Amino acid sequence: MAPEREGGRGERVPVGATAATRPRVRLDQPRPPRRRFLPEWDPEAFGRLSERIARFLGTGRFIVWMTVVIILWVVWNVFAPTVLRFDEYPFIFLTLMLSLQASYAAPLILLAQNRQDDRDRVNLEQDRKQNERSIADTEYLTREIAALRIGLGEVATRDWIRSELQDMVKELEGRHDGHGVFPTVAAERSHGRDVDDR
């Protein structure tokens, strides 16, 4: 038997076991949330916001407003009094602002495109499954229609039964030496009965 030693809480633990050094973790209770140093955000809400921004960046309204802002910026910094100008002729601050706007716009547009690709992929998968179901249903109906046609081909129709009965009557008349199956007296009686019945 392995030697034992006294644990920290008065429990006997086998010597050399590493379980005594680790804290006990209860598996029947959820872990407490960890502290996070970075801010948390809802990815779905952020994705919707990026799609709205990307949709706005792709409109003519954005281009018109951006053009108006750039023209006002340039006109102000060229014709305003020197004291009120905030960006002199090379317009370095304007270039910085445009590059900043572009550096944020590109990832937002990519994020919106990725979300759209994900939606398209899900829609294509659903369409593929729907097409498979439609093909299976069509094949089933085709087999059923073929089985019905085969079954209808073997069904006796009224004309076929009439022709078969006429052939049987002719065959029976030919067997009885030309006397026929039914004697002429019986035929006359039946004819007379038919006339009386009418």
Short mmCIF file of C-alpha atoms in Angstrom, two decimals:
data_model
loop_
_atom_site.label_atom_id
_atom_site.label_comp_id
_atom_site.label_asym_id
_atom_site.label_seq_id
_atom_site.Cartn_x
_atom_site.Cartn_y
_atom_site.Cartn_z
CA MET A 1 0.00 0.00 0.00
CA ALA A 2 1.32 3.48 -0.88
CA PRO A 3 2.45 5.65 2.00
CA GLU A 4 0.10 8.49 2.87
CA ARG A 5 0.65 11.97 4.25
CA GLU A 6 -1.55 14.49 5.95
CA GLY A 7 -3.24 16.94 3.55
CA GLY A 8 -3.76 20.66 4.21
CA ARG A 9 -7.31 20.09 5.46
CA GLY A 10 -6.64 17.02 7.57
CA GLU A 11 -7.27 14.69 4.62
CA ARG A 12 -5.06 11.71 3.97
CA VAL A 13 -3.49 11.99 0.49
CA PRO A 14 -1.18 9.44 -1.15
CA VAL A 15 2.43 10.57 -1.19
CA GLY A 16 3.56 11.90 -4.55
CA ALA A 17 0.04 12.75 -5.71
CA THR A 18 -0.25 16.07 -7.47
CA ALA A 19 -3.96 16.37 -6.81
CA ALA A 20 -3.29 17.82 -3.37
CA THR A 21 -1.50 20.85 -4.80
CA ARG A 22 -4.38 21.79 -7.15
CA PRO A 23 -7.50 23.42 -5.78
CA ARG A 24 -10.65 21.38 -5.93
CA VAL A 25 -12.97 22.33 -8.77
CA ARG A 26 -16.66 21.63 -8.46
CA LEU A 27 -18.07 20.33 -11.69
CA ASP A 28 -21.70 20.76 -10.65
CA GLN A 29 -21.45 24.55 -10.45
CA PRO A 30 -20.56 27.06 -13.16
CA ARG A 31 -17.26 28.83 -12.90
CA PRO A 32 -17.30 32.44 -11.79
CA PRO A 33 -16.79 34.84 -14.69
CA ARG A 34 -13.23 35.93 -15.31
CA ARG A 35 -12.26 39.55 -15.09
CA ARG A 36 -11.66 41.02 -18.48
CA PHE A 37 -9.48 44.02 -19.04
CA LEU A 38 -10.72 44.66 -22.58
CA PRO A 39 -14.21 46.03 -23.20
CA GLU A 40 -16.81 43.52 -24.32
CA TRP A 41 -19.25 44.04 -27.15
CA ASP A 42 -21.98 42.09 -28.82
CA PRO A 43 -20.57 40.79 -32.13
CA GLU A 44 -24.02 40.68 -33.69
CA ALA A 45 -24.78 44.32 -32.83
CA PHE A 46 -21.32 45.37 -34.02
CA GLY A 47 -21.87 43.45 -37.27
CA ARG A 48 -25.23 45.14 -37.84
CA LEU A 49 -23.63 48.54 -37.21
CA SER A 50 -20.82 47.77 -39.65
CA GLU A 51 -23.36 46.74 -42.29
CA ARG A 52 -25.24 50.01 -41.84
CA ILE A 53 -22.02 52.01 -42.16
CA ALA A 54 -20.91 49.99 -45.20
CA ARG A 55 -24.31 50.44 -46.79
CA PHE A 56 -24.10 54.22 -46.20
CA LEU A 57 -20.52 54.37 -47.56
CA GLY A 58 -21.74 52.78 -50.77
CA THR A 59 -24.39 55.39 -51.50
CA GLY A 60 -24.29 58.50 -53.61
CA ARG A 61 -25.35 60.55 -50.58
CA PHE A 62 -22.06 59.76 -48.83
CA ILE A 63 -20.04 60.76 -51.90
CA VAL A 64 -21.96 64.04 -52.20
CA TRP A 65 -21.51 64.88 -48.49
CA MET A 66 -17.84 63.94 -48.60
CA THR A 67 -17.31 66.10 -51.67
CA VAL A 68 -19.09 69.04 -50.02
CA VAL A 69 -16.97 68.70 -46.84
CA ILE A 70 -13.72 68.54 -48.84
CA ILE A 71 -14.67 71.57 -50.95
CA LEU A 72 -15.62 73.58 -47.84
CA TRP A 73 -12.38 72.48 -46.14
CA VAL A 74 -10.24 73.60 -49.08
CA VAL A 75 -12.16 76.84 -49.65
CA TRP A 76 -11.99 77.73 -45.96
CA ASN A 77 -8.26 77.07 -45.72
CA VAL A 78 -7.49 79.00 -48.89
CA PHE A 79 -9.74 82.06 -48.59
CA ALA A 80 -10.27 82.48 -44.85
CA PRO A 81 -8.14 84.94 -42.90
CA THR A 82 -4.74 83.50 -41.97
CA VAL A 83 -5.57 83.47 -38.27
CA LEU A 84 -8.67 81.29 -38.83
CA ARG A 85 -7.04 78.74 -41.13
CA PHE A 86 -6.42 75.39 -39.45
CA ASP A 87 -4.88 73.49 -42.40
CA GLU A 88 -2.52 75.32 -44.74
CA TYR A 89 -2.02 74.64 -48.44
CA PRO A 90 -0.57 71.11 -48.55
CA PHE A 91 -3.69 70.19 -46.55
CA ILE A 92 -1.88 67.61 -44.45
CA PHE A 93 -4.65 67.44 -41.87
CA LEU A 94 -7.22 66.80 -44.64
CA THR A 95 -5.06 63.99 -45.99
CA LEU A 96 -4.76 62.55 -42.50
CA MET A 97 -8.53 62.68 -41.98
CA LEU A 98 -9.24 61.02 -45.34
CA SER A 99 -6.72 58.26 -44.68
CA LEU A 100 -8.21 57.73 -41.21
CA GLN A 101 -11.68 57.49 -42.72
CA ALA A 102 -10.42 55.02 -45.34
CA SER A 103 -8.61 52.92 -42.73
CA TYR A 104 -11.85 52.50 -40.80
CA ALA A 105 -14.08 52.11 -43.86
CA ALA A 106 -12.12 49.23 -45.39
CA PRO A 107 -12.43 46.82 -42.43
CA LEU A 108 -16.06 47.74 -41.88
CA ILE A 109 -16.83 46.98 -45.52
CA LEU A 110 -14.94 43.67 -45.29
CA LEU A 111 -16.85 42.73 -42.14
CA ALA A 112 -20.15 43.52 -43.83
CA GLN A 113 -19.11 41.44 -46.86
CA ASN A 114 -18.14 38.51 -44.63
CA ARG A 115 -21.52 38.63 -42.92
CA GLN A 116 -23.25 38.75 -46.30
CA ASP A 117 -21.15 35.79 -47.49
CA ASP A 118 -22.19 33.84 -44.40
CA ARG A 119 -25.85 34.60 -45.07
CA ASP A 120 -25.45 33.64 -48.73
CA ARG A 121 -23.78 30.38 -47.72
CA VAL A 122 -26.66 29.52 -45.38
CA ASN A 123 -29.21 30.42 -48.07
CA LEU A 124 -27.39 28.31 -50.66
CA GLU A 125 -27.31 25.36 -48.26
CA GLN A 126 -31.05 25.72 -47.62
CA ASP A 127 -31.71 26.01 -51.37
CA ARG A 128 -29.61 22.90 -51.99
CA LYS A 129 -31.55 20.92 -49.38
CA GLN A 130 -34.84 22.19 -50.80
CA ASN A 131 -33.75 21.15 -54.31
CA GLU A 132 -32.79 17.70 -53.04
CA ARG A 133 -36.21 17.35 -51.40
CA SER A 134 -37.93 18.51 -54.60
CA ILE A 135 -35.93 16.05 -56.71
CA ALA A 136 -36.77 13.21 -54.30
CA ASP A 137 -40.47 14.15 -54.38
CA THR A 138 -40.43 14.36 -58.18
CA GLU A 139 -38.76 10.95 -58.49
CA TYR A 140 -41.30 9.46 -56.07
CA LEU A 141 -44.22 10.92 -58.02
CA THR A 142 -42.69 9.69 -61.30
CA ARG A 143 -42.44 6.16 -59.91
CA GLU A 144 -46.03 6.34 -58.65
CA ILE A 145 -47.32 7.55 -62.03
CA ALA A 146 -45.40 4.78 -63.81
CA ALA A 147 -46.89 2.20 -61.41
CA LEU A 148 -50.38 3.61 -62.05
CA ARG A 149 -49.84 3.41 -65.81
CA ILE A 150 -48.69 -0.18 -65.52
CA GLY A 151 -51.69 -0.94 -63.32
CA LEU A 152 -54.08 0.76 -65.74
CA GLY A 153 -52.60 -1.23 -68.61
CA GLU A 154 -53.73 -4.43 -66.89
CA VAL A 155 -57.23 -3.19 -65.97
CA ALA A 156 -60.02 -4.71 -68.00
CA THR A 157 -62.07 -2.10 -69.82
CA ARG A 158 -65.74 -2.45 -70.82
CA ASP A 159 -64.92 -2.82 -74.52
CA TRP A 160 -62.30 -5.49 -73.82
CA ILE A 161 -64.74 -7.48 -71.65
CA ARG A 162 -67.45 -7.16 -74.34
CA SER A 163 -65.09 -8.40 -77.05
CA GLU A 164 -63.96 -11.30 -74.85
CA LEU A 165 -67.56 -12.30 -74.14
CA GLN A 166 -68.45 -12.12 -77.84
CA ASP A 167 -65.48 -14.34 -78.66
CA MET A 168 -66.57 -16.83 -75.98
CA VAL A 169 -70.15 -16.85 -77.30
CA LYS A 170 -68.89 -17.52 -80.84
CA GLU A 171 -66.65 -20.28 -79.58
CA LEU A 172 -69.52 -21.90 -77.65
CA GLU A 173 -71.85 -21.67 -80.67
CA GLY A 174 -69.25 -23.36 -82.82
CA ARG A 175 -68.92 -26.32 -80.40
CA HIS A 176 -72.60 -27.41 -80.47
CA ASP A 177 -72.79 -28.46 -84.11
CA GLY A 178 -74.26 -25.28 -85.29
CA HIS A 179 -77.30 -25.60 -82.96
CA GLY A 180 -75.90 -22.82 -80.84
CA VAL A 181 -75.75 -22.69 -77.17
CA PHE A 182 -79.29 -21.55 -76.75
CA PRO A 183 -82.10 -23.26 -78.65
CA THR A 184 -84.06 -21.12 -81.03
CA VAL A 185 -87.21 -21.61 -78.99
CA ALA A 186 -85.53 -20.24 -75.96
CA ALA A 187 -84.20 -17.41 -78.09
CA GLU A 188 -87.72 -16.66 -79.34
CA ARG A 189 -89.09 -16.79 -75.82
CA SER A 190 -86.37 -14.51 -74.54
CA HIS A 191 -86.98 -12.22 -77.50
CA GLY A 192 -90.66 -12.19 -76.78
CA ARG A 193 -89.96 -11.61 -73.13
CA ASP A 194 -87.76 -8.67 -74.09
CA VAL A 195 -90.51 -7.26 -76.20
CA ASP A 196 -93.08 -7.79 -73.42
CA ASP A 197 -90.75 -6.20 -70.89
CA ARG A 198 -90.49 -3.10 -72.95
#
